[in-house]
Amino acid sequence: MGDPADTPADDATWTEADSELFIEVGRAFTPERERQHNIVCHLIAAAAPTGLIVELCCGAGELAKAVLERAPAIRLVAFDGSPAMIDHARALCIDHRDRIEFRHFDLKADDWRRFDDRPAAIYSSLAIHHLDGRGKLHLFKDLFEALRPGGRFVIADLMLAASETGMEVSAACWTAEVAVRSQALHGDDRAARSFDDRHWNYFLYPDDEPGDKPSTVAEHFDLLAAAGFVEADLHWMVAGHAILSASKPR
């Protein structure tokens, strides 16, 4: 694969129908979702026990709720591009309504990337893979500027495999994860069937969704370094999904 910053961008094709499906069965689609949330919450609470936290693409709000519960002294601004997702997240986080603000946005736009109060941490789950390499670099640079010194950036997302064999392994592991989680969460294979029917497994159907543009873990680290971030770490990786973090120097 060439320089990720040279990949042309296509328009994302996420729809409100996708939002409704993800609200219904997204927990089963996401490998080790509960562990992922625990790791992200730990990274955020350790870096930013107080102050402003920003979430990019809050989805149905489960991670936002977990962050608010883990760090009771923070304030959270949660962005998303889907009205259905924001409505669901607002209802889920109703007990924390005095500490969370929801804002509608376009991840690719840059009009939302400045804050009156510099965030202590910014995190995103299952969103940044909708940007190509150039878009990721532009975003990372803007978030680096937005963060206060010492602030942390956390990414939980789909990661491109660097080889054909790696794609095959990621595809098989993701399918297996969804099958197990479907049974555990729903008592049947409804989520697994939706996952297969919708060709949701990027590693099996990389050409089916032009809005998906994942980069490898190594490319993420290169882009984060190019934006100025330091202390980049890989904290977890399962079935082609990973959690990374990096910091702005103090």
JSON list of C-alpha atoms in Angstrom, two decimals:
[
{"chain": "A", "resi": 1, "resn": "MET", "atom": "CA", "xyz": [0.00, 0.00, 0.00]},
{"chain": "A", "resi": 2, "resn": "GLY", "atom": "CA", "xyz": [1.33, 3.46, -0.85]},
{"chain": "A", "resi": 3, "resn": "ASP", "atom": "CA", "xyz": [1.45, 6.62, 1.18]},
{"chain": "A", "resi": 4, "resn": "PRO", "atom": "CA", "xyz": [-1.94, 6.80, 2.93]},
{"chain": "A", "resi": 5, "resn": "ALA", "atom": "CA", "xyz": [-2.00, 10.56, 2.49]},
{"chain": "A", "resi": 6, "resn": "ASP", "atom": "CA", "xyz": [-2.12, 10.06, -1.29]},
{"chain": "A", "resi": 7, "resn": "THR", "atom": "CA", "xyz": [-5.38, 8.09, -1.29]},
{"chain": "A", "resi": 8, "resn": "PRO", "atom": "CA", "xyz": [-8.26, 10.04, -2.90]},
{"chain": "A", "resi": 9, "resn": "ALA", "atom": "CA", "xyz": [-11.27, 10.66, -0.68]},
{"chain": "A", "resi": 10, "resn": "ASP", "atom": "CA", "xyz": [-14.75, 9.38, -1.46]},
{"chain": "A", "resi": 11, "resn": "ASP", "atom": "CA", "xyz": [-17.96, 10.52, 0.16]},
{"chain": "A", "resi": 12, "resn": "ALA", "atom": "CA", "xyz": [-18.97, 8.44, 3.17]},
{"chain": "A", "resi": 13, "resn": "THR", "atom": "CA", "xyz": [-22.16, 6.45, 2.64]},
{"chain": "A", "resi": 14, "resn": "TRP", "atom": "CA", "xyz": [-23.33, 5.97, 6.23]},
{"chain": "A", "resi": 15, "resn": "THR", "atom": "CA", "xyz": [-27.11, 6.38, 6.42]},
{"chain": "A", "resi": 16, "resn": "GLU", "atom": "CA", "xyz": [-29.74, 6.62, 9.13]},
{"chain": "A", "resi": 17, "resn": "ALA", "atom": "CA", "xyz": [-30.63, 3.01, 8.30]},
{"chain": "A", "resi": 18, "resn": "ASP", "atom": "CA", "xyz": [-27.06, 2.08, 9.26]},
{"chain": "A", "resi": 19, "resn": "SER", "atom": "CA", "xyz": [-27.50, 4.02, 12.50]},
{"chain": "A", "resi": 20, "resn": "GLU", "atom": "CA", "xyz": [-30.70, 2.16, 13.35]},
{"chain": "A", "resi": 21, "resn": "LEU", "atom": "CA", "xyz": [-29.06, -1.19, 12.60]},
{"chain": "A", "resi": 22, "resn": "PHE", "atom": "CA", "xyz": [-26.03, -0.32, 14.73]},
{"chain": "A", "resi": 23, "resn": "ILE", "atom": "CA", "xyz": [-28.22, 0.83, 17.62]},
{"chain": "A", "resi": 24, "resn": "GLU", "atom": "CA", "xyz": [-30.03, -2.53, 17.42]},
{"chain": "A", "resi": 25, "resn": "VAL", "atom": "CA", "xyz": [-27.12, -4.96, 17.00]},
{"chain": "A", "resi": 26, "resn": "GLY", "atom": "CA", "xyz": [-23.91, -2.90, 17.04]},
{"chain": "A", "resi": 27, "resn": "ARG", "atom": "CA", "xyz": [-22.85, -4.30, 20.39]},
{"chain": "A", "resi": 28, "resn": "ALA", "atom": "CA", "xyz": [-22.54, -7.70, 18.73]},
{"chain": "A", "resi": 29, "resn": "PHE", "atom": "CA", "xyz": [-20.72, -6.25, 15.71]},
{"chain": "A", "resi": 30, "resn": "THR", "atom": "CA", "xyz": [-17.92, -4.79, 17.85]},
{"chain": "A", "resi": 31, "resn": "PRO", "atom": "CA", "xyz": [-15.25, -7.23, 19.08]},
{"chain": "A", "resi": 32, "resn": "GLU", "atom": "CA", "xyz": [-14.82, -7.25, 22.88]},
{"chain": "A", "resi": 33, "resn": "ARG", "atom": "CA", "xyz": [-16.82, -4.05, 23.09]},
{"chain": "A", "resi": 34, "resn": "GLU", "atom": "CA", "xyz": [-16.96, -4.02, 26.88]},
{"chain": "A", "resi": 35, "resn": "ARG", "atom": "CA", "xyz": [-13.20, -4.49, 27.17]},
{"chain": "A", "resi": 36, "resn": "GLN", "atom": "CA", "xyz": [-12.65, -1.76, 24.60]},
{"chain": "A", "resi": 37, "resn": "HIS", "atom": "CA", "xyz": [-14.79, 0.62, 26.63]},
{"chain": "A", "resi": 38, "resn": "ASN", "atom": "CA", "xyz": [-12.89, -0.22, 29.81]},
{"chain": "A", "resi": 39, "resn": "ILE", "atom": "CA", "xyz": [-9.55, 0.49, 28.13]},
{"chain": "A", "resi": 40, "resn": "VAL", "atom": "CA", "xyz": [-10.70, 3.78, 26.62]},
{"chain": "A", "resi": 41, "resn": "CYS", "atom": "CA", "xyz": [-12.20, 4.89, 29.93]},
{"chain": "A", "resi": 42, "resn": "HIS", "atom": "CA", "xyz": [-8.97, 4.06, 31.75]},
{"chain": "A", "resi": 43, "resn": "LEU", "atom": "CA", "xyz": [-6.90, 6.03, 29.23]},
{"chain": "A", "resi": 44, "resn": "ILE", "atom": "CA", "xyz": [-9.21, 9.04, 29.43]},
{"chain": "A", "resi": 45, "resn": "ALA", "atom": "CA", "xyz": [-9.57, 9.06, 33.24]},
{"chain": "A", "resi": 46, "resn": "ALA", "atom": "CA", "xyz": [-5.81, 8.70, 33.73]},
{"chain": "A", "resi": 47, "resn": "ALA", "atom": "CA", "xyz": [-5.00, 11.57, 31.39]},
{"chain": "A", "resi": 48, "resn": "ALA", "atom": "CA", "xyz": [-7.90, 13.87, 32.17]},
{"chain": "A", "resi": 49, "resn": "PRO", "atom": "CA", "xyz": [-9.62, 13.40, 35.55]},
{"chain": "A", "resi": 50, "resn": "THR", "atom": "CA", "xyz": [-11.03, 16.93, 35.17]},
{"chain": "A", "resi": 51, "resn": "GLY", "atom": "CA", "xyz": [-11.66, 19.41, 32.38]},
{"chain": "A", "resi": 52, "resn": "LEU", "atom": "CA", "xyz": [-13.19, 19.16, 28.93]},
{"chain": "A", "resi": 53, "resn": "ILE", "atom": "CA", "xyz": [-13.26, 15.86, 27.03]},
{"chain": "A", "resi": 54, "resn": "VAL", "atom": "CA", "xyz": [-14.35, 15.57, 23.39]},
{"chain": "A", "resi": 55, "resn": "GLU", "atom": "CA", "xyz": [-15.78, 12.49, 21.70]},
{"chain": "A", "resi": 56, "resn": "LEU", "atom": "CA", "xyz": [-15.82, 12.25, 17.91]},
{"chain": "A", "resi": 57, "resn": "CYS", "atom": "CA", "xyz": [-18.79, 10.21, 16.67]},
{"chain": "A", "resi": 58, "resn": "CYS", "atom": "CA", "xyz": [-20.47, 9.20, 19.91]},
{"chain": "A", "resi": 59, "resn": "GLY", "atom": "CA", "xyz": [-22.82, 6.75, 18.20]},
{"chain": "A", "resi": 60, "resn": "ALA", "atom": "CA", "xyz": [-25.48, 5.31, 20.48]},
{"chain": "A", "resi": 61, "resn": "GLY", "atom": "CA", "xyz": [-23.80, 6.83, 23.55]},
{"chain": "A", "resi": 62, "resn": "GLU", "atom": "CA", "xyz": [-22.65, 3.77, 25.46]},
{"chain": "A", "resi": 63, "resn": "LEU", "atom": "CA", "xyz": [-19.00, 4.84, 25.55]},
{"chain": "A", "resi": 64, "resn": "ALA", "atom": "CA", "xyz": [-19.93, 8.42, 26.45]},
{"chain": "A", "resi": 65, "resn": "LYS", "atom": "CA", "xyz": [-21.96, 7.15, 29.39]},
{"chain": "A", "resi": 66, "resn": "ALA", "atom": "CA", "xyz": [-19.09, 4.94, 30.52]},
{"chain": "A", "resi": 67, "resn": "VAL", "atom": "CA", "xyz": [-16.60, 7.83, 30.34]},
{"chain": "A", "resi": 68, "resn": "LEU", "atom": "CA", "xyz": [-18.91, 10.11, 32.32]},
{"chain": "A", "resi": 69, "resn": "GLU", "atom": "CA", "xyz": [-19.33, 7.45, 35.00]},
{"chain": "A", "resi": 70, "resn": "ARG", "atom": "CA", "xyz": [-15.60, 6.72, 35.21]},
{"chain": "A", "resi": 71, "resn": "ALA", "atom": "CA", "xyz": [-14.56, 10.40, 35.39]},
{"chain": "A", "resi": 72, "resn": "PRO", "atom": "CA", "xyz": [-17.24, 12.25, 37.40]},
{"chain": "A", "resi": 73, "resn": "ALA", "atom": "CA", "xyz": [-15.42, 15.60, 37.31]},
{"chain": "A", "resi": 74, "resn": "ILE", "atom": "CA", "xyz": [-15.13, 15.96, 33.52]},
{"chain": "A", "resi": 75, "resn": "ARG", "atom": "CA", "xyz": [-17.35, 17.73, 31.01]},
{"chain": "A", "resi": 76, "resn": "LEU", "atom": "CA", "xyz": [-18.01, 16.00, 27.70]},
{"chain": "A", "resi": 77, "resn": "VAL", "atom": "CA", "xyz": [-18.80, 17.39, 24.25]},
{"chain": "A", "resi": 78, "resn": "ALA", "atom": "CA", "xyz": [-20.07, 14.53, 22.08]},
{"chain": "A", "resi": 79, "resn": "PHE", "atom": "CA", "xyz": [-20.19, 14.96, 18.30]},
{"chain": "A", "resi": 80, "resn": "ASP", "atom": "CA", "xyz": [-22.02, 12.81, 15.79]},
{"chain": "A", "resi": 81, "resn": "GLY", "atom": "CA", "xyz": [-23.35, 13.15, 12.27]},
{"chain": "A", "resi": 82, "resn": "SER", "atom": "CA", "xyz": [-26.48, 11.05, 12.78]},
{"chain": "A", "resi": 83, "resn": "PRO", "atom": "CA", "xyz": [-29.65, 12.50, 14.36]},
{"chain": "A", "resi": 84, "resn": "ALA", "atom": "CA", "xyz": [-30.76, 8.99, 15.32]},
{"chain": "A", "resi": 85, "resn": "MET", "atom": "CA", "xyz": [-27.49, 8.33, 17.11]},
{"chain": "A", "resi": 86, "resn": "ILE", "atom": "CA", "xyz": [-27.59, 11.66, 18.97]},
{"chain": "A", "resi": 87, "resn": "ASP", "atom": "CA", "xyz": [-31.20, 11.10, 20.05]},
{"chain": "A", "resi": 88, "resn": "HIS", "atom": "CA", "xyz": [-30.35, 7.65, 21.38]},
{"chain": "A", "resi": 89, "resn": "ALA", "atom": "CA", "xyz": [-27.17, 8.86, 23.10]},
{"chain": "A", "resi": 90, "resn": "ARG", "atom": "CA", "xyz": [-28.95, 11.80, 24.72]},
{"chain": "A", "resi": 91, "resn": "ALA", "atom": "CA", "xyz": [-31.57, 9.48, 26.20]},
{"chain": "A", "resi": 92, "resn": "LEU", "atom": "CA", "xyz": [-28.93, 7.01, 27.38]},
{"chain": "A", "resi": 93, "resn": "CYS", "atom": "CA", "xyz": [-26.90, 9.74, 29.09]},
{"chain": "A", "resi": 94, "resn": "ILE", "atom": "CA", "xyz": [-29.88, 11.54, 30.63]},
{"chain": "A", "resi": 95, "resn": "ASP", "atom": "CA", "xyz": [-28.54, 11.10, 34.18]},
{"chain": "A", "resi": 96, "resn": "HIS", "atom": "CA", "xyz": [-25.42, 13.08, 33.17]},
{"chain": "A", "resi": 97, "resn": "ARG", "atom": "CA", "xyz": [-27.20, 15.76, 31.14]},
{"chain": "A", "resi": 98, "resn": "ASP", "atom": "CA", "xyz": [-25.60, 18.55, 33.17]},
{"chain": "A", "resi": 99, "resn": "ARG", "atom": "CA", "xyz": [-22.11, 17.41, 32.07]},
{"chain": "A", "resi": 100, "resn": "ILE", "atom": "CA", "xyz": [-22.64, 16.47, 28.41]},
{"chain": "A", "resi": 101, "resn": "GLU", "atom": "CA", "xyz": [-23.38, 18.53, 25.33]},
{"chain": "A", "resi": 102, "resn": "PHE", "atom": "CA", "xyz": [-24.28, 16.95, 21.99]},
{"chain": "A", "resi": 103, "resn": "ARG", "atom": "CA", "xyz": [-23.32, 18.61, 18.71]},
{"chain": "A", "resi": 104, "resn": "HIS", "atom": "CA", "xyz": [-24.11, 17.57, 15.14]},
{"chain": "A", "resi": 105, "resn": "PHE", "atom": "CA", "xyz": [-21.09, 17.64, 12.82]},
{"chain": "A", "resi": 106, "resn": "ASP", "atom": "CA", "xyz": [-19.39, 16.36, 9.68]},
{"chain": "A", "resi": 107, "resn": "LEU", "atom": "CA", "xyz": [-16.18, 14.58, 10.63]},
{"chain": "A", "resi": 108, "resn": "LYS", "atom": "CA", "xyz": [-14.51, 15.68, 7.39]},
{"chain": "A", "resi": 109, "resn": "ALA", "atom": "CA", "xyz": [-15.30, 19.37, 7.92]},
{"chain": "A", "resi": 110, "resn": "ASP", "atom": "CA", "xyz": [-12.98, 21.56, 9.99]},
{"chain": "A", "resi": 111, "resn": "ASP", "atom": "CA", "xyz": [-15.42, 24.17, 11.30]},
{"chain": "A", "resi": 112, "resn": "TRP", "atom": "CA", "xyz": [-15.90, 22.28, 14.59]},
{"chain": "A", "resi": 113, "resn": "ARG", "atom": "CA", "xyz": [-12.23, 21.74, 15.40]},
{"chain": "A", "resi": 114, "resn": "ARG", "atom": "CA", "xyz": [-11.62, 24.81, 17.60]},
{"chain": "A", "resi": 115, "resn": "PHE", "atom": "CA", "xyz": [-12.68, 25.00, 21.24]},
{"chain": "A", "resi": 116, "resn": "ASP", "atom": "CA", "xyz": [-12.85, 27.96, 23.63]},
{"chain": "A", "resi": 117, "resn": "ASP", "atom": "CA", "xyz": [-11.67, 25.65, 26.41]},
{"chain": "A", "resi": 118, "resn": "ARG", "atom": "CA", "xyz": [-8.82, 23.40, 25.29]},
{"chain": "A", "resi": 119, "resn": "PRO", "atom": "CA", "xyz": [-9.74, 19.71, 25.70]},
{"chain": "A", "resi": 120, "resn": "ALA", "atom": "CA", "xyz": [-7.74, 17.58, 28.10]},
{"chain": "A", "resi": 121, "resn": "ALA", "atom": "CA", "xyz": [-8.46, 14.53, 25.96]},
{"chain": "A", "resi": 122, "resn": "ILE", "atom": "CA", "xyz": [-10.13, 13.65, 22.67]},
{"chain": "A", "resi": 123, "resn": "TYR", "atom": "CA", "xyz": [-11.27, 10.16, 21.75]},
{"chain": "A", "resi": 124, "resn": "SER", "atom": "CA", "xyz": [-13.07, 8.43, 18.92]},
{"chain": "A", "resi": 125, "resn": "SER", "atom": "CA", "xyz": [-14.49, 4.95, 18.37]},
{"chain": "A", "resi": 126, "resn": "LEU", "atom": "CA", "xyz": [-15.23, 3.41, 14.96]},
{"chain": "A", "resi": 127, "resn": "ALA", "atom": "CA", "xyz": [-15.17, 6.69, 13.05]},
{"chain": "A", "resi": 128, "resn": "ILE", "atom": "CA", "xyz": [-11.74, 7.76, 11.84]},
{"chain": "A", "resi": 129, "resn": "HIS", "atom": "CA", "xyz": [-11.57, 4.89, 9.33]},
{"chain": "A", "resi": 130, "resn": "HIS", "atom": "CA", "xyz": [-14.05, 6.91, 7.26]},
{"chain": "A", "resi": 131, "resn": "LEU", "atom": "CA", "xyz": [-11.21, 9.35, 6.46]},
{"chain": "A", "resi": 132, "resn": "ASP", "atom": "CA", "xyz": [-8.49, 8.60, 3.95]},
{"chain": "A", "resi": 133, "resn": "GLY", "atom": "CA", "xyz": [-4.83, 9.12, 4.83]},
{"chain": "A", "resi": 134, "resn": "ARG", "atom": "CA", "xyz": [-4.82, 12.79, 3.91]},
{"chain": "A", "resi": 135, "resn": "GLY", "atom": "CA", "xyz": [-8.00, 13.35, 5.90]},
{"chain": "A", "resi": 136, "resn": "LYS", "atom": "CA", "xyz": [-6.56, 11.57, 8.92]},
{"chain": "A", "resi": 137, "resn": "LEU", "atom": "CA", "xyz": [-3.41, 13.67, 8.83]},
{"chain": "A", "resi": 138, "resn": "HIS", "atom": "CA", "xyz": [-5.40, 16.89, 8.58]},
{"chain": "A", "resi": 139, "resn": "LEU", "atom": "CA", "xyz": [-7.63, 15.80, 11.46]},
{"chain": "A", "resi": 140, "resn": "PHE", "atom": "CA", "xyz": [-4.69, 14.73, 13.63]},
{"chain": "A", "resi": 141, "resn": "LYS", "atom": "CA", "xyz": [-2.94, 18.08, 13.08]},
{"chain": "A", "resi": 142, "resn": "ASP", "atom": "CA", "xyz": [-6.07, 20.01, 14.01]},
{"chain": "A", "resi": 143, "resn": "LEU", "atom": "CA", "xyz": [-6.69, 17.90, 17.12]},
{"chain": "A", "resi": 144, "resn": "PHE", "atom": "CA", "xyz": [-3.05, 18.31, 18.14]},
{"chain": "A", "resi": 145, "resn": "GLU", "atom": "CA", "xyz": [-3.51, 22.08, 18.00]},
{"chain": "A", "resi": 146, "resn": "ALA", "atom": "CA", "xyz": [-6.82, 21.89, 19.86]},
{"chain": "A", "resi": 147, "resn": "LEU", "atom": "CA", "xyz": [-5.55, 19.78, 22.78]},
{"chain": "A", "resi": 148, "resn": "ARG", "atom": "CA", "xyz": [-3.98, 21.40, 25.80]},
{"chain": "A", "resi": 149, "resn": "PRO", "atom": "CA", "xyz": [-0.31, 20.53, 26.47]},
{"chain": "A", "resi": 150, "resn": "GLY", "atom": "CA", "xyz": [-0.12, 17.00, 27.85]},
{"chain": "A", "resi": 151, "resn": "GLY", "atom": "CA", "xyz": [-3.52, 16.13, 26.40]},
{"chain": "A", "resi": 152, "resn": "ARG", "atom": "CA", "xyz": [-4.24, 12.64, 25.12]},
{"chain": "A", "resi": 153, "resn": "PHE", "atom": "CA", "xyz": [-5.80, 11.44, 21.88]},
{"chain": "A", "resi": 154, "resn": "VAL", "atom": "CA", "xyz": [-7.36, 7.95, 21.90]},
{"chain": "A", "resi": 155, "resn": "ILE", "atom": "CA", "xyz": [-8.43, 6.04, 18.78]},
{"chain": "A", "resi": 156, "resn": "ALA", "atom": "CA", "xyz": [-10.48, 2.83, 18.87]},
{"chain": "A", "resi": 157, "resn": "ASP", "atom": "CA", "xyz": [-11.04, 1.75, 15.30]},
{"chain": "A", "resi": 158, "resn": "LEU", "atom": "CA", "xyz": [-10.82, -0.63, 12.39]},
{"chain": "A", "resi": 159, "resn": "MET", "atom": "CA", "xyz": [-7.23, -1.21, 11.26]},
{"chain": "A", "resi": 160, "resn": "LEU", "atom": "CA", "xyz": [-6.22, -2.28, 7.76]},
{"chain": "A", "resi": 161, "resn": "ALA", "atom": "CA", "xyz": [-4.17, -5.47, 7.53]},
{"chain": "A", "resi": 162, "resn": "ALA", "atom": "CA", "xyz": [-0.84, -5.04, 5.74]},
{"chain": "A", "resi": 163, "resn": "SER", "atom": "CA", "xyz": [-1.03, -8.31, 3.77]},
{"chain": "A", "resi": 164, "resn": "GLU", "atom": "CA", "xyz": [-3.54, -10.57, 2.08]},
{"chain": "A", "resi": 165, "resn": "THR", "atom": "CA", "xyz": [-2.99, -13.17, 4.78]},
{"chain": "A", "resi": 166, "resn": "GLY", "atom": "CA", "xyz": [-3.57, -10.55, 7.43]},
{"chain": "A", "resi": 167, "resn": "MET", "atom": "CA", "xyz": [-6.85, -9.61, 5.77]},
{"chain": "A", "resi": 168, "resn": "GLU", "atom": "CA", "xyz": [-7.92, -13.26, 5.82]},
{"chain": "A", "resi": 169, "resn": "VAL", "atom": "CA", "xyz": [-7.10, -13.62, 9.50]},
{"chain": "A", "resi": 170, "resn": "SER", "atom": "CA", "xyz": [-8.90, -10.39, 10.43]},
{"chain": "A", "resi": 171, "resn": "ALA", "atom": "CA", "xyz": [-11.94, -11.44, 8.40]},
{"chain": "A", "resi": 172, "resn": "ALA", "atom": "CA", "xyz": [-12.18, -14.87, 10.03]},
{"chain": "A", "resi": 173, "resn": "CYS", "atom": "CA", "xyz": [-11.62, -13.53, 13.54]},
{"chain": "A", "resi": 174, "resn": "TRP", "atom": "CA", "xyz": [-14.22, -10.79, 13.14]},
{"chain": "A", "resi": 175, "resn": "THR", "atom": "CA", "xyz": [-16.84, -13.19, 11.82]},
{"chain": "A", "resi": 176, "resn": "ALA", "atom": "CA", "xyz": [-16.17, -15.56, 14.72]},
{"chain": "A", "resi": 177, "resn": "GLU", "atom": "CA", "xyz": [-16.40, -12.73, 17.27]},
{"chain": "A", "resi": 178, "resn": "VAL", "atom": "CA", "xyz": [-19.77, -11.59, 15.93]},
{"chain": "A", "resi": 179, "resn": "ALA", "atom": "CA", "xyz": [-21.15, -15.14, 15.98]},
{"chain": "A", "resi": 180, "resn": "VAL", "atom": "CA", "xyz": [-20.20, -15.57, 19.63]},
{"chain": "A", "resi": 181, "resn": "ARG", "atom": "CA", "xyz": [-21.44, -12.14, 20.67]},
{"chain": "A", "resi": 182, "resn": "SER", "atom": "CA", "xyz": [-24.74, -12.58, 18.82]},
{"chain": "A", "resi": 183, "resn": "GLN", "atom": "CA", "xyz": [-25.49, -15.68, 20.86]},
{"chain": "A", "resi": 184, "resn": "ALA", "atom": "CA", "xyz": [-24.31, -14.10, 24.11]},
{"chain": "A", "resi": 185, "resn": "LEU", "atom": "CA", "xyz": [-26.25, -10.85, 23.70]},
{"chain": "A", "resi": 186, "resn": "HIS", "atom": "CA", "xyz": [-29.37, -11.98, 21.82]},
{"chain": "A", "resi": 187, "resn": "GLY", "atom": "CA", "xyz": [-29.55, -15.72, 22.41]},
{"chain": "A", "resi": 188, "resn": "ASP", "atom": "CA", "xyz": [-29.65, -16.37, 18.67]},
{"chain": "A", "resi": 189, "resn": "ASP", "atom": "CA", "xyz": [-27.82, -15.56, 15.43]},
{"chain": "A", "resi": 190, "resn": "ARG", "atom": "CA", "xyz": [-29.79, -12.42, 14.48]},
{"chain": "A", "resi": 191, "resn": "ALA", "atom": "CA", "xyz": [-26.76, -10.12, 14.73]},
{"chain": "A", "resi": 192, "resn": "ALA", "atom": "CA", "xyz": [-24.51, -12.59, 12.92]},
{"chain": "A", "resi": 193, "resn": "ARG", "atom": "CA", "xyz": [-27.06, -12.87, 10.09]},
{"chain": "A", "resi": 194, "resn": "SER", "atom": "CA", "xyz": [-27.32, -9.08, 9.78]},
{"chain": "A", "resi": 195, "resn": "PHE", "atom": "CA", "xyz": [-23.54, -8.83, 9.82]},
{"chain": "A", "resi": 196, "resn": "ASP", "atom": "CA", "xyz": [-23.27, -11.33, 6.96]},
{"chain": "A", "resi": 197, "resn": "ASP", "atom": "CA", "xyz": [-26.27, -10.08, 4.98]},
{"chain": "A", "resi": 198, "resn": "ARG", "atom": "CA", "xyz": [-25.05, -6.48, 5.06]},
{"chain": "A", "resi": 199, "resn": "HIS", "atom": "CA", "xyz": [-21.47, -7.44, 4.14]},
{"chain": "A", "resi": 200, "resn": "TRP", "atom": "CA", "xyz": [-20.33, -5.52, 7.23]},
{"chain": "A", "resi": 201, "resn": "ASN", "atom": "CA", "xyz": [-17.00, -7.36, 7.45]},
{"chain": "A", "resi": 202, "resn": "TYR", "atom": "CA", "xyz": [-14.64, -4.97, 5.69]},
{"chain": "A", "resi": 203, "resn": "PHE", "atom": "CA", "xyz": [-11.89, -7.58, 5.53]},
{"chain": "A", "resi": 204, "resn": "LEU", "atom": "CA", "xyz": [-14.13, -9.89, 3.50]},
{"chain": "A", "resi": 205, "resn": "TYR", "atom": "CA", "xyz": [-15.71, -7.17, 1.37]},
{"chain": "A", "resi": 206, "resn": "PRO", "atom": "CA", "xyz": [-13.22, -4.28, 1.16]},
{"chain": "A", "resi": 207, "resn": "ASP", "atom": "CA", "xyz": [-14.76, -2.90, -2.04]},
{"chain": "A", "resi": 208, "resn": "ASP", "atom": "CA", "xyz": [-18.39, -2.92, -0.89]},
{"chain": "A", "resi": 209, "resn": "GLU", "atom": "CA", "xyz": [-18.24, 0.27, 1.18]},
{"chain": "A", "resi": 210, "resn": "PRO", "atom": "CA", "xyz": [-16.41, 3.22, -0.42]},
{"chain": "A", "resi": 211, "resn": "GLY", "atom": "CA", "xyz": [-16.80, 5.17, 2.82]},
{"chain": "A", "resi": 212, "resn": "ASP", "atom": "CA", "xyz": [-14.41, 2.80, 4.64]},
{"chain": "A", "resi": 213, "resn": "LYS", "atom": "CA", "xyz": [-10.74, 3.77, 4.29]},
{"chain": "A", "resi": 214, "resn": "PRO", "atom": "CA", "xyz": [-8.88, 2.13, 7.19]},
{"chain": "A", "resi": 215, "resn": "SER", "atom": "CA", "xyz": [-5.13, 2.54, 7.58]},
{"chain": "A", "resi": 216, "resn": "THR", "atom": "CA", "xyz": [-2.67, 0.10, 9.13]},
{"chain": "A", "resi": 217, "resn": "VAL", "atom": "CA", "xyz": [-1.49, 0.48, 12.71]},
{"chain": "A", "resi": 218, "resn": "ALA", "atom": "CA", "xyz": [1.93, 1.51, 11.40]},
{"chain": "A", "resi": 219, "resn": "GLU", "atom": "CA", "xyz": [0.37, 4.17, 9.17]},
{"chain": "A", "resi": 220, "resn": "HIS", "atom": "CA", "xyz": [-1.58, 5.54, 12.13]},
{"chain": "A", "resi": 221, "resn": "PHE", "atom": "CA", "xyz": [1.64, 5.85, 14.11]},
{"chain": "A", "resi": 222, "resn": "ASP", "atom": "CA", "xyz": [3.35, 7.63, 11.21]},
{"chain": "A", "resi": 223, "resn": "LEU", "atom": "CA", "xyz": [0.46, 10.06, 10.80]},
{"chain": "A", "resi": 224, "resn": "LEU", "atom": "CA", "xyz": [0.28, 10.76, 14.54]},
{"chain": "A", "resi": 225, "resn": "ALA", "atom": "CA", "xyz": [4.02, 11.48, 14.62]},
{"chain": "A", "resi": 226, "resn": "ALA", "atom": "CA", "xyz": [3.73, 13.73, 11.56]},
{"chain": "A", "resi": 227, "resn": "ALA", "atom": "CA", "xyz": [1.03, 15.70, 13.38]},
{"chain": "A", "resi": 228, "resn": "GLY", "atom": "CA", "xyz": [3.32, 16.22, 16.39]},
{"chain": "A", "resi": 229, "resn": "PHE", "atom": "CA", "xyz": [2.06, 13.56, 18.79]},
{"chain": "A", "resi": 230, "resn": "VAL", "atom": "CA", "xyz": [4.45, 11.58, 21.01]},
{"chain": "A", "resi": 231, "resn": "GLU", "atom": "CA", "xyz": [4.22, 8.46, 23.18]},
{"chain": "A", "resi": 232, "resn": "ALA", "atom": "CA", "xyz": [2.08, 6.58, 20.67]},
{"chain": "A", "resi": 233, "resn": "ASP", "atom": "CA", "xyz": [0.98, 3.22, 22.05]},
{"chain": "A", "resi": 234, "resn": "LEU", "atom": "CA", "xyz": [-0.98, 0.18, 20.88]},
{"chain": "A", "resi": 235, "resn": "HIS", "atom": "CA", "xyz": [-3.07, -0.96, 23.86]},
{"chain": "A", "resi": 236, "resn": "TRP", "atom": "CA", "xyz": [-5.29, -3.70, 22.42]},
{"chain": "A", "resi": 237, "resn": "MET", "atom": "CA", "xyz": [-6.00, -5.41, 19.11]},
{"chain": "A", "resi": 238, "resn": "VAL", "atom": "CA", "xyz": [-8.54, -8.12, 18.22]},
{"chain": "A", "resi": 239, "resn": "ALA", "atom": "CA", "xyz": [-10.11, -9.11, 14.89]},
{"chain": "A", "resi": 240, "resn": "GLY", "atom": "CA", "xyz": [-8.75, -6.15, 12.96]},
{"chain": "A", "resi": 241, "resn": "HIS", "atom": "CA", "xyz": [-9.82, -3.61, 15.59]},
{"chain": "A", "resi": 242, "resn": "ALA", "atom": "CA", "xyz": [-7.32, -1.73, 17.75]},
{"chain": "A", "resi": 243, "resn": "ILE", "atom": "CA", "xyz": [-7.00, 0.93, 20.44]},
{"chain": "A", "resi": 244, "resn": "LEU", "atom": "CA", "xyz": [-4.18, 3.44, 20.06]},
{"chain": "A", "resi": 245, "resn": "SER", "atom": "CA", "xyz": [-3.29, 6.53, 22.02]},
{"chain": "A", "resi": 246, "resn": "ALA", "atom": "CA", "xyz": [-0.80, 9.36, 21.73]},
{"chain": "A", "resi": 247, "resn": "SER", "atom": "CA", "xyz": [-0.06, 12.54, 23.67]},
{"chain": "A", "resi": 248, "resn": "LYS", "atom": "CA", "xyz": [0.69, 16.18, 23.01]},
{"chain": "A", "resi": 249, "resn": "PRO", "atom": "CA", "xyz": [4.00, 17.16, 24.64]},
{"chain": "A", "resi": 250, "resn": "ARG", "atom": "CA", "xyz": [3.67, 19.18, 27.84]}
]
